[in-house]
Short mmCIF file of C-alpha atoms in Angstrom, two decimals:
data_model
loop_
_atom_site.label_atom_id
_atom_site.label_comp_id
_atom_site.label_asym_id
_atom_site.label_seq_id
_atom_site.Cartn_x
_atom_site.Cartn_y
_atom_site.Cartn_z
CA GLU A 1 4.11 -15.37 -6.82
CA ASN A 2 2.60 -12.45 -8.91
CA VAL A 3 5.38 -9.89 -9.93
CA LEU A 4 4.77 -6.47 -11.28
CA THR A 5 6.77 -4.96 -13.40
CA GLN A 6 6.29 -1.17 -13.94
CA SER A 7 7.72 0.82 -16.99
CA PRO A 8 9.60 3.18 -17.15
CA ASP A 9 11.41 3.78 -14.08
CA THR A 10 11.52 7.14 -14.34
CA LEU A 11 9.06 9.44 -17.18
CA SER A 12 10.61 13.11 -17.67
CA LEU A 13 7.59 15.28 -18.83
CA SER A 14 6.51 18.74 -18.71
CA PRO A 15 3.52 20.45 -17.65
CA GLY A 16 0.77 19.82 -19.90
CA GLU A 17 1.80 16.53 -21.54
CA ARG A 18 0.67 13.19 -21.29
CA ALA A 19 1.74 10.68 -19.22
CA THR A 20 1.57 6.84 -19.84
CA LEU A 21 2.58 4.46 -17.08
CA SER A 22 2.74 0.79 -17.67
CA CYS A 23 2.35 -2.10 -14.91
CA THR A 24 2.74 -5.65 -16.24
CA ALA A 25 1.92 -8.66 -14.26
CA SER A 26 3.81 -12.23 -14.82
CA ASP A 27 0.44 -13.72 -13.54
CA SER A 28 -2.20 -14.12 -16.41
CA LEU A 29 -4.88 -14.51 -13.69
CA SER A 30 -3.83 -10.93 -12.30
CA LYS A 31 -7.40 -9.06 -10.48
CA SER A 32 -8.10 -5.68 -9.44
CA VAL A 33 -4.94 -3.71 -10.44
CA ALA A 34 -5.02 -0.44 -8.42
CA TRP A 35 -2.84 2.63 -8.99
CA TYR A 36 -1.28 4.97 -6.06
CA GLN A 37 -0.01 8.17 -6.09
CA GLN A 38 3.13 9.11 -3.59
CA LYS A 39 4.61 12.63 -2.98
CA PRO A 40 7.92 13.04 -0.96
CA GLY A 41 7.20 12.47 2.94
CA GLN A 42 3.64 11.56 2.17
CA ALA A 43 1.77 8.03 2.14
CA PRO A 44 0.58 6.58 -0.62
CA ARG A 45 -3.01 7.67 -2.01
CA LEU A 46 -5.41 5.57 -3.96
CA LEU A 47 -6.10 6.74 -7.36
CA ILE A 48 -7.59 3.94 -9.08
CA TYR A 49 -9.29 0.69 -8.60
CA ASP A 50 -10.25 -2.52 -10.29
CA ALA A 51 -8.18 -1.31 -13.31
CA SER A 52 -10.30 1.76 -14.53
CA HIS A 53 -12.31 2.96 -11.51
CA ARG A 54 -11.44 6.50 -10.39
CA VAL A 55 -12.07 7.10 -6.89
CA ALA A 56 -14.01 9.56 -6.00
CA GLY A 57 -12.03 13.12 -6.02
CA ILE A 58 -9.65 12.42 -8.36
CA PRO A 59 -9.23 14.51 -11.25
CA ALA A 60 -10.63 13.19 -14.65
CA ARG A 61 -7.02 13.67 -16.25
CA PHE A 62 -6.01 10.13 -14.43
CA SER A 63 -7.38 7.18 -16.10
CA GLY A 64 -6.63 3.40 -16.00
CA SER A 65 -7.00 0.70 -18.50
CA GLY A 66 -6.20 -2.70 -19.35
CA SER A 67 -6.64 -6.08 -18.12
CA GLY A 68 -5.29 -9.46 -18.07
CA THR A 69 -1.45 -8.74 -18.01
CA ASP A 70 -1.22 -5.24 -19.21
CA PHE A 71 -2.01 -2.20 -17.33
CA THR A 72 -1.84 1.33 -17.96
CA LEU A 73 -2.14 4.67 -16.07
CA THR A 74 -2.62 7.94 -17.79
CA ILE A 75 -2.44 11.31 -17.00
CA SER A 76 -4.00 13.38 -20.34
CA SER A 77 -2.38 16.56 -19.14
CA LEU A 78 0.21 16.55 -16.34
CA GLU A 79 -0.51 19.44 -13.78
CA PRO A 80 2.72 20.64 -11.33
CA GLU A 81 0.99 18.60 -8.64
CA ASP A 82 1.20 15.24 -10.63
CA PHE A 83 4.88 15.20 -10.50
CA ALA A 84 5.42 12.27 -7.86
CA LEU A 85 5.96 8.57 -7.65
CA TYR A 86 3.44 6.04 -9.02
CA TYR A 87 2.80 2.42 -8.10
CA CYS A 88 0.54 -0.24 -9.49
CA GLN A 89 -0.69 -3.00 -6.78
CA ASP A 90 -2.48 -6.44 -7.47
CA ARG A 91 -3.93 -8.94 -5.11
CA SER A 92 -3.48 -12.36 -5.75
CA ASP A 93 -4.33 -15.48 -3.35
CA TRP A 94 -4.87 -12.90 -0.98
CA THR A 95 -1.53 -11.48 -0.99
CA LEU A 96 -1.13 -7.84 -1.99
CA THR A 97 2.09 -7.00 -4.60
CA PHE A 98 3.43 -3.76 -5.71
CA GLY A 99 5.22 -2.87 -8.84
CA GLY A 100 8.48 -1.22 -8.01
CA GLY A 101 7.17 2.35 -9.07
CA THR A 102 7.67 4.70 -11.89
CA LYS A 103 8.74 7.97 -11.22
CA VAL A 104 7.06 11.25 -13.09
CA GLU A 105 9.50 14.30 -13.00
CA ILE A 106 9.84 17.49 -14.70
CA GLN B 1 -13.61 11.05 9.15
CA VAL B 2 -11.78 8.37 9.41
CA HIS B 3 -8.19 8.65 10.48
CA LEU B 4 -5.56 5.91 11.30
CA GLN B 5 -2.52 6.47 13.52
CA GLU B 6 0.47 4.18 14.07
CA SER B 7 2.47 4.62 17.29
CA GLY B 8 5.59 2.61 18.23
CA PRO B 9 9.12 2.68 19.00
CA GLY B 10 11.38 4.68 16.54
CA LEU B 11 14.02 2.47 17.46
CA VAL B 12 14.77 -1.27 17.54
CA LYS B 13 17.88 -3.29 18.69
CA PRO B 14 19.02 -5.97 16.04
CA SER B 15 17.50 -9.37 16.76
CA GLU B 16 14.46 -7.81 18.87
CA THR B 17 10.58 -7.82 18.44
CA LEU B 18 9.43 -4.65 16.65
CA SER B 19 5.89 -4.01 17.85
CA LEU B 20 3.51 -1.30 16.28
CA THR B 21 -0.34 -0.11 16.86
CA CYS B 22 -2.57 1.36 14.53
CA SER B 23 -5.34 3.10 16.32
CA VAL B 24 -8.44 3.83 13.88
CA SER B 25 -10.93 6.57 14.86
CA GLY B 26 -14.19 7.51 13.14
CA ASP B 27 -14.77 3.69 11.74
CA SER B 28 -14.72 0.48 13.55
CA ILE B 29 -12.33 -2.29 12.76
CA SER B 30 -14.82 -4.73 13.34
CA ALA B 31 -16.87 -3.50 9.88
CA SER B 32 -17.30 -6.79 7.35
CA SER B 33 -16.52 -4.50 4.61
CA TYR B 34 -12.78 -3.56 5.20
CA MET B 35 -9.46 -5.19 6.24
CA TRP B 36 -6.94 -3.50 8.09
CA ALA B 37 -3.00 -3.69 6.72
CA TRP B 38 0.37 -3.18 7.38
CA ILE B 39 2.57 -2.04 4.65
CA ARG B 40 6.33 -0.97 5.10
CA GLN B 41 8.40 1.15 2.60
CA PRO B 42 12.54 1.13 3.39
CA PRO B 43 14.44 4.61 2.80
CA GLY B 44 14.30 5.41 -0.98
CA LYS B 45 12.33 2.23 -2.22
CA GLY B 46 9.22 0.75 -3.22
CA LEU B 47 6.28 -0.52 -1.05
CA GLU B 48 6.02 -3.75 0.28
CA TRP B 49 2.98 -5.15 1.88
CA ILE B 50 3.25 -6.72 5.28
CA ALA B 51 -0.12 -8.42 6.26
CA THR B 52 -3.68 -7.79 6.71
CA VAL B 53 -6.26 -8.66 9.07
CA TYR B 54 -10.18 -9.51 8.77
CA TYR B 55 -12.45 -8.50 11.68
CA ASN B 56 -13.17 -12.24 12.10
CA GLY B 57 -9.41 -12.48 13.08
CA ASP B 58 -8.39 -14.38 9.44
CA SER B 59 -5.08 -13.08 8.50
CA TYR B 60 -3.03 -13.07 5.78
CA HIS B 61 1.20 -12.30 5.77
CA ASN B 62 3.45 -11.62 3.14
CA PRO B 63 5.55 -15.38 2.61
CA SER B 64 8.92 -13.30 2.38
CA LEU B 65 8.46 -12.49 6.19
CA LYS B 66 7.95 -16.21 6.69
CA THR B 67 7.16 -16.44 10.36
CA ARG B 68 8.37 -13.45 11.77
CA ALA B 69 5.36 -11.28 11.55
CA THR B 70 2.36 -11.37 13.14
CA ILE B 71 -0.90 -9.27 12.64
CA TYR B 72 -3.77 -8.99 15.13
CA MET B 73 -6.54 -6.84 16.20
CA ASP B 74 -8.36 -5.41 19.58
CA THR B 75 -11.71 -4.82 18.99
CA SER B 76 -12.45 -3.42 21.94
CA LYS B 77 -9.85 -0.18 21.86
CA ASN B 78 -10.33 -0.40 17.60
CA LEU B 79 -6.66 -0.76 17.07
CA PHE B 80 -4.61 -3.38 15.05
CA SER B 81 -1.13 -3.95 15.54
CA LEU B 82 2.05 -5.57 14.41
CA ARG B 83 4.70 -7.81 15.69
CA LEU B 84 7.96 -8.22 13.78
CA ARG B 85 10.61 -10.66 15.23
CA SER B 86 14.24 -10.91 15.06
CA VAL B 87 14.65 -7.61 13.22
CA THR B 88 17.88 -7.06 11.16
CA ALA B 89 18.84 -3.56 9.48
CA ALA B 90 16.69 -4.54 6.69
CA ASP B 91 13.86 -4.19 8.39
CA THR B 92 14.14 -0.64 8.90
CA ALA B 93 11.85 1.41 6.94
CA VAL B 94 8.99 3.71 7.05
CA TYR B 95 5.55 1.35 8.21
CA TYR B 96 2.18 2.42 7.46
CA CYS B 97 -0.83 1.01 8.62
CA ALA B 98 -4.06 0.95 6.21
CA ARG B 99 -7.68 0.13 5.41
CA GLN B 100 -8.23 -2.70 2.94
CA HIS B 101 -11.40 -2.95 1.01
CA PHE B 102 -12.54 -5.97 1.46
CA GLY B 103 -14.21 -6.58 -2.10
CA TYR B 104 -11.45 -4.76 -4.37
CA ASN B 105 -8.56 -5.48 -2.12
CA VAL B 106 -7.23 -1.90 -2.35
CA LEU B 107 -6.01 0.29 0.15
CA ASP B 108 -8.50 3.15 0.40
CA LEU B 109 -6.77 4.84 3.32
CA TRP B 110 -3.58 5.30 5.09
CA GLY B 111 -1.69 6.17 7.97
CA GLN B 112 0.96 8.96 7.86
CA GLY B 113 3.78 6.41 8.44
CA THR B 114 6.25 5.56 11.21
CA LEU B 115 10.18 5.49 10.66
CA VAL B 116 11.48 2.57 12.42
CA THR B 117 15.06 2.38 12.49
CA VAL B 118 16.91 -1.08 13.11
CA SER B 119 19.95 -0.70 14.71
CA SER B 120 22.39 -1.28 18.07
#
């Protein structure tokens, strides 16, 4: 079973600052890491797929990188609406796995 | 515009079976580009994938739920469903249905979610 570990649990930043979120996979054969944003009371929203491809309509300040076991979501300059929970997700052997999440708070 | 809507009872008694339905509008669940999934989120906790079904009937389940979960689809009604047997309080969660891209295996469209509480 592929385990995804996200760090840090909480990131306390101010608007305009850069956010760097990490997702580490236990399985080196990790494929197609995706990133989701979730705001309170809402369903998650897909931001990034295949590690670095931004979904249409997602602002350019969101970017993804990484390969193998280490993946990163970067928000270049935080806007007030970016303060939320972020999850990474992987697929291996036809099962989906989520990381525990990182909360980006003001 | 594609829309997913979950429906089902908000309260289920322990040991009973939880049944939820996801109605899909604006797209055919028989399209080969997509799969259809259930995900849940216990209050204050993270996301857990439950199961996925493909238009040809192939299905995949989270091993942690063992044989308690069954996902199936009704193409004539353009919906897919989840059955979770022998529920306990640990199954209390917001249950989401979602569209899963076949190639990238990401969940690109989600329903709003429905809270299911397991309690006597």
